[in-house]
Short mmCIF file of C-alpha atoms in Angstrom, two decimals:
data_model
loop_
_atom_site.label_atom_id
_atom_site.label_comp_id
_atom_site.label_asym_id
_atom_site.label_seq_id
_atom_site.Cartn_x
_atom_site.Cartn_y
_atom_site.Cartn_z
CA MET T 1 192.09 56.15 122.12
CA SER T 2 187.98 54.93 122.72
CA THR T 3 185.48 57.33 124.01
CA ALA T 4 184.47 55.52 127.06
CA MET T 5 180.40 55.39 127.08
CA VAL T 6 179.86 57.72 130.42
CA SER T 7 175.65 58.00 131.05
CA GLU T 8 175.49 61.89 130.98
CA PRO T 9 176.57 62.37 126.62
CA HIS T 10 179.72 65.15 127.41
CA VAL T 11 178.54 68.22 124.82
CA LEU T 12 180.64 71.42 123.99
CA ALA T 13 178.82 74.43 124.14
CA VAL T 14 181.36 77.13 121.73
CA ASP T 15 179.28 79.97 121.75
CA ASP T 16 180.72 83.26 121.74
CA SER T 17 178.07 85.05 123.09
CA LEU T 18 178.45 84.93 126.91
CA VAL T 19 175.04 85.35 127.76
CA ASP T 20 173.72 82.18 125.19
CA ARG T 21 176.79 79.69 126.79
CA ALA T 22 174.41 81.01 130.26
CA VAL T 23 171.75 79.72 128.78
CA ILE T 24 172.54 76.80 126.27
CA SER T 25 174.60 75.48 129.13
CA ARG T 26 171.44 75.14 131.28
CA LEU T 27 169.61 74.49 128.79
CA LEU T 28 172.70 71.02 128.36
CA ARG T 29 172.35 70.56 131.87
CA SER T 30 168.97 69.92 132.72
CA SER T 31 168.25 67.57 129.23
CA LYS T 32 171.12 65.56 130.90
CA TYR T 33 173.68 66.27 129.47
CA ARG T 34 178.06 66.76 130.99
CA VAL T 35 178.81 70.50 129.60
CA THR T 36 181.68 72.49 128.76
CA THR T 37 181.56 75.75 127.03
CA VAL T 38 183.99 77.88 125.08
CA ASP T 39 184.14 80.55 123.42
CA SER T 40 185.88 80.82 120.13
CA GLY T 41 186.11 77.68 117.85
CA LYS T 42 189.55 78.08 118.30
CA ARG T 43 189.22 76.91 121.42
CA ALA T 44 187.38 74.21 121.02
CA LEU T 45 189.92 72.92 118.15
CA GLU T 46 192.01 73.22 121.64
CA VAL T 47 189.39 70.91 124.01
CA LEU T 48 189.27 68.44 121.52
CA SER T 49 192.40 67.85 120.89
CA LEU T 50 193.44 67.00 124.97
CA ASP T 51 189.22 65.75 125.44
CA ARG T 52 189.09 62.90 123.88
CA SER T 53 185.32 62.61 126.09
CA VAL T 54 183.25 64.27 123.98
CA HIS T 55 179.71 63.34 122.78
CA MET T 56 178.54 66.30 120.92
CA ILE T 57 179.89 69.74 119.76
CA ILE T 58 176.94 72.39 119.31
CA THR T 59 178.70 75.12 118.30
CA ASP T 60 176.92 78.69 117.12
CA TYR T 61 176.91 79.69 114.03
CA CYS T 62 178.07 83.95 113.89
CA MET T 63 180.73 84.19 116.42
CA PRO T 64 184.27 86.09 114.72
CA GLU T 65 187.80 85.05 113.42
CA MET T 66 186.63 80.78 113.70
CA ASN T 67 182.58 80.56 112.66
CA GLY T 68 180.31 77.49 113.06
CA TYR T 69 180.64 76.47 109.74
CA GLU T 70 184.69 77.34 109.84
CA LEU T 71 184.79 74.87 113.16
CA LEU T 72 182.47 71.96 111.24
CA LYS T 73 184.80 72.04 108.49
CA ARG T 74 188.07 71.66 110.65
CA VAL T 75 186.75 68.54 113.37
CA LYS T 76 185.53 66.55 109.78
CA GLU T 77 188.17 67.27 108.09
CA SER T 78 190.27 65.55 111.08
CA ALA T 79 190.31 61.84 111.41
CA GLU T 80 190.13 61.73 115.34
CA LEU T 81 187.45 64.42 115.26
CA ARG T 82 185.17 63.33 112.11
CA GLY T 83 182.90 60.71 113.45
CA ILE T 84 182.13 63.86 116.81
CA PRO T 85 178.02 64.96 115.57
CA VAL T 86 178.31 68.24 114.70
CA VAL T 87 175.08 70.35 115.65
CA ILE T 88 175.39 74.16 114.02
CA MET T 89 172.37 76.72 116.09
CA SER T 90 171.55 80.66 114.19
CA SER T 91 169.40 83.15 115.37
CA GLU T 92 169.02 84.04 111.49
CA ASN T 93 167.47 81.44 109.68
CA SER T 94 169.17 81.27 105.93
CA PRO T 95 168.98 77.93 103.96
CA ALA T 96 171.86 78.46 102.02
CA ARG T 97 173.24 79.02 105.48
CA ILE T 98 171.81 75.73 105.87
CA ARG T 99 172.08 74.18 103.23
CA ARG T 100 175.61 75.02 102.92
CA CYS T 101 176.62 73.16 106.83
CA LEU T 102 174.16 69.68 106.13
CA GLU T 103 176.55 69.11 103.15
CA GLU T 104 179.26 69.40 104.89
CA GLY T 105 178.19 67.29 107.53
CA ALA T 106 176.18 68.80 110.40
CA GLU T 107 174.02 66.53 112.05
CA GLU T 108 171.68 69.38 112.50
CA PHE T 109 170.91 72.80 112.62
CA LEU T 110 168.57 74.83 115.40
CA ILE T 111 167.08 78.22 114.54
CA LYS T 112 167.73 80.50 118.57
CA PRO T 113 166.54 80.68 121.02
CA VAL T 114 167.03 76.82 121.61
CA ARG T 115 164.87 74.62 122.91
CA SER T 116 164.86 72.35 125.35
CA SER T 117 162.54 70.22 122.74
CA ASP T 118 165.35 70.89 120.89
CA LEU T 119 167.82 68.62 122.38
CA SER T 120 165.76 66.23 123.50
CA ARG T 121 164.60 65.06 120.18
CA LEU T 122 169.28 65.29 119.77
CA CYS T 123 169.46 63.75 122.07
CA SER T 124 166.98 60.61 121.10
CA ARG T 125 168.43 59.89 117.57
CA LEU T 126 171.69 60.32 118.16
CA TYR T 127 172.12 58.21 121.81
CA MET M 1 150.99 87.57 153.99
CA GLU M 2 153.68 89.72 152.81
CA TYR M 3 155.71 87.65 150.83
CA ALA M 4 152.23 87.30 148.55
CA ASN M 5 151.51 90.65 147.81
CA LEU M 6 155.17 90.62 147.11
CA ARG M 7 154.89 87.88 144.70
CA ARG M 8 151.76 89.51 143.11
CA GLN M 9 154.10 93.17 142.41
CA ALA M 10 155.95 91.22 140.61
CA ALA M 11 153.52 89.43 138.38
CA SER M 12 152.32 92.66 137.65
CA LEU M 13 155.46 93.97 137.06
CA LYS M 14 156.20 91.35 134.56
CA ARG M 15 152.55 91.41 132.77
CA SER M 16 153.61 95.38 132.71
CA LEU M 17 157.02 94.68 131.50
CA PHE M 18 155.84 92.69 128.56
CA ASP M 19 152.88 95.41 127.69
CA GLN M 20 154.41 97.87 127.43
CA GLY M 21 157.52 95.38 124.89
CA TYR M 22 159.95 95.24 127.21
CA LEU M 23 160.03 91.63 126.89
CA ASP M 24 158.66 89.05 125.16
CA GLU M 25 158.16 84.88 125.46
CA GLN M 26 161.52 84.67 125.66
CA PHE M 27 162.46 85.60 128.75
CA CYS M 28 159.95 82.66 130.41
CA GLN M 29 161.88 80.78 128.25
CA VAL M 30 164.93 81.42 130.95
CA GLU M 31 162.63 81.70 134.28
CA ASP M 32 161.48 78.49 133.10
CA LEU M 33 165.17 77.05 133.01
CA GLN M 34 165.07 77.53 136.44
CA ASP M 35 164.43 74.47 139.11
CA GLU M 36 165.42 73.66 142.48
CA ALA M 37 169.55 73.47 141.73
CA SER M 38 169.16 76.92 139.78
CA PRO M 39 166.48 78.81 141.20
CA ASN M 40 168.01 81.79 140.58
CA PHE M 41 169.54 81.31 137.59
CA ALA M 42 167.16 84.10 135.49
CA GLU M 43 167.84 86.32 137.62
CA GLU M 44 172.06 85.21 137.52
CA VAL M 45 171.54 85.48 133.46
CA VAL M 46 170.36 88.51 133.22
CA SER M 47 172.62 90.48 135.72
CA LEU M 48 175.51 88.33 132.72
CA PHE M 49 173.40 90.25 130.19
CA PHE M 50 173.79 93.70 131.78
CA LYS M 51 177.88 93.18 132.70
CA ASP M 52 178.50 91.71 129.32
CA SER M 53 175.83 94.63 128.09
CA ALA M 54 176.96 97.51 128.74
CA ARG M 55 181.69 96.00 127.47
CA LEU M 56 179.39 96.26 124.28
CA VAL M 57 177.98 99.27 124.09
CA SER M 58 181.36 100.53 125.09
CA ASN M 59 182.67 98.73 122.81
CA ILE M 60 179.76 100.22 120.13
CA GLU M 61 180.65 103.42 121.24
CA GLN M 62 184.46 103.59 120.68
CA ALA M 63 183.84 102.02 117.70
CA MET M 64 182.42 105.08 116.43
CA GLU M 65 184.69 107.09 116.80
CA LYS M 66 187.79 105.64 116.77
CA TYR M 67 186.60 104.40 114.04
CA PRO M 68 184.32 107.14 111.43
CA GLY M 69 181.90 105.50 108.49
CA ASP M 70 183.71 102.12 109.85
CA PHE M 71 179.64 100.80 108.89
CA ASN M 72 180.79 97.15 109.15
CA ARG M 73 182.91 97.46 111.94
CA TRP M 74 179.71 99.46 113.45
CA ASP M 75 177.84 96.95 112.52
CA ALA M 76 178.93 93.93 113.79
CA HIS M 77 179.42 94.75 117.50
CA MET M 78 175.88 96.18 117.49
CA GLN M 79 175.19 92.04 115.56
CA GLN M 80 176.68 90.92 118.29
CA LEU M 81 174.37 92.90 121.83
CA LYS M 82 171.25 91.98 119.27
CA GLY M 83 171.95 88.54 119.81
CA SER M 84 172.65 88.64 123.39
CA CYS M 85 169.59 90.70 124.04
CA PHE M 86 167.91 88.46 122.00
CA SER M 87 168.32 85.72 123.84
CA ILE M 88 166.77 87.13 127.42
CA GLY M 89 163.79 87.51 125.64
CA ALA M 90 164.97 91.75 125.72
CA SER M 91 162.07 93.04 123.06
CA LYS M 92 162.96 97.10 122.40
CA MET M 93 166.31 96.65 122.90
CA ASN M 94 166.18 94.13 120.55
CA ASN M 95 164.37 96.16 118.37
CA GLU M 96 166.43 99.01 118.49
CA CYS M 97 169.62 97.26 118.24
CA THR M 98 167.39 96.36 114.66
CA LEU M 99 167.59 100.15 113.59
CA PHE M 100 170.02 100.64 114.34
CA ARG M 101 172.12 98.02 112.52
CA ASN M 102 169.81 99.06 108.80
CA SER M 103 171.30 102.65 109.63
CA CYS M 104 174.57 100.44 109.31
CA GLY M 105 173.25 99.16 106.06
CA GLU M 106 172.18 102.46 105.39
CA GLU M 107 175.38 103.52 105.60
CA ASN M 108 173.03 106.45 107.74
CA ALA M 109 176.03 107.76 110.05
CA GLU M 110 173.41 110.06 111.80
CA GLY M 111 171.13 107.78 111.86
CA CYS M 112 173.22 104.78 113.61
CA ARG M 113 173.44 107.75 116.35
CA ARG M 114 170.61 108.86 116.88
CA SER M 115 170.68 104.72 117.45
CA PHE M 116 172.14 104.14 119.57
CA GLN M 117 170.81 106.75 121.14
CA LYS M 118 168.32 105.01 122.46
CA VAL M 119 170.37 101.34 122.45
CA LYS M 120 171.50 103.26 125.88
CA ARG M 121 168.22 103.99 126.95
CA GLU M 122 166.81 101.08 126.66
CA HIS M 123 169.62 99.57 128.56
CA ALA M 124 169.40 101.62 131.09
CA ILE M 125 165.20 102.08 131.25
CA LEU M 126 165.30 97.21 130.87
CA ARG M 127 168.25 97.67 133.38
CA GLN M 128 166.03 99.55 136.45
CA LYS M 129 162.64 97.22 135.39
CA LEU M 130 164.80 93.88 135.87
CA GLU M 131 166.18 94.77 138.81
CA SER M 132 162.62 96.07 140.72
CA TYR M 133 161.47 92.89 139.50
CA PHE M 134 164.45 90.68 140.57
CA GLN M 135 164.56 93.13 144.00
CA LEU M 136 161.23 92.03 144.03
CA LEU M 137 161.46 88.62 143.80
CA ARG M 138 164.26 88.11 146.15
CA GLN M 139 161.90 89.86 148.97
CA ALA M 140 159.06 87.52 148.08
CA GLY M 141 161.08 85.11 148.85
CA PRO M 142 161.72 81.09 146.81
CA ALA M 143 158.01 80.21 144.86
CA ARG M 144 156.19 77.48 146.30
CA THR M 145 156.15 75.89 142.99
CA ALA M 146 157.39 76.39 139.37
CA THR M 147 154.62 78.53 138.17
CA ARG M 148 154.39 80.57 134.82
CA SER M 149 153.24 84.47 135.96
CA GLY M 150 152.48 87.79 133.91
CA GLY M 151 153.54 87.13 130.76
CA LYS M 152 152.51 86.87 126.96
#
């Protein structure tokens, strides 16, 4: 099933923090994205299996059970999902972590707090 | 005008929160996300923060009681709380969370207990101060223009 182009790109935001989900959701909406938020990598994969309209995934790195890197790997290992850009967010500026994620195929690694300028830059690059 | 006076009081309170280190620039970033579509976004996020942080504090308390000496577990819980503090610019709380995590790294249980008491104290103080701030803003009514005042 092909993803229909819509005027607003659909972003799946993944973060176990309730506060961070509220902030990133608001940031994305103010940058004219359509947003779905979930609180775990497992939930993200469930949404992705049901909804083919996701244009981008933005995920926190540090999450219990399945962290952002593990989610990234699962997405990139999937024939159906690997074309979806994945952006990682983290409050820790760890070069090893950044390198690992980018090598695994992450589109970008953003250091929290994420700014609207970060998202504008992403949007102009991806769409 | 009474509303102008209330706004000035709110701005002054916010300035003092920055000057005393309770808040940092990230709080202004959260307020800047407000617009006509979401005029109360900052208050909503702060409200979410205090609901969620109360839960996280309780989790830490239970972990310290049920799993004595399990510093990894204590640290994992505190990492979540610290992340939330960081996201709304709760600077003093964030610093106390860091000290707790440092004590975890040193496997210093007494240090953890002392830091945790400080985290709880800062949590209560910040809640009271931000409740006052938002109450002033509610009484003042909606701002005519989006301005950033009182912040650093």
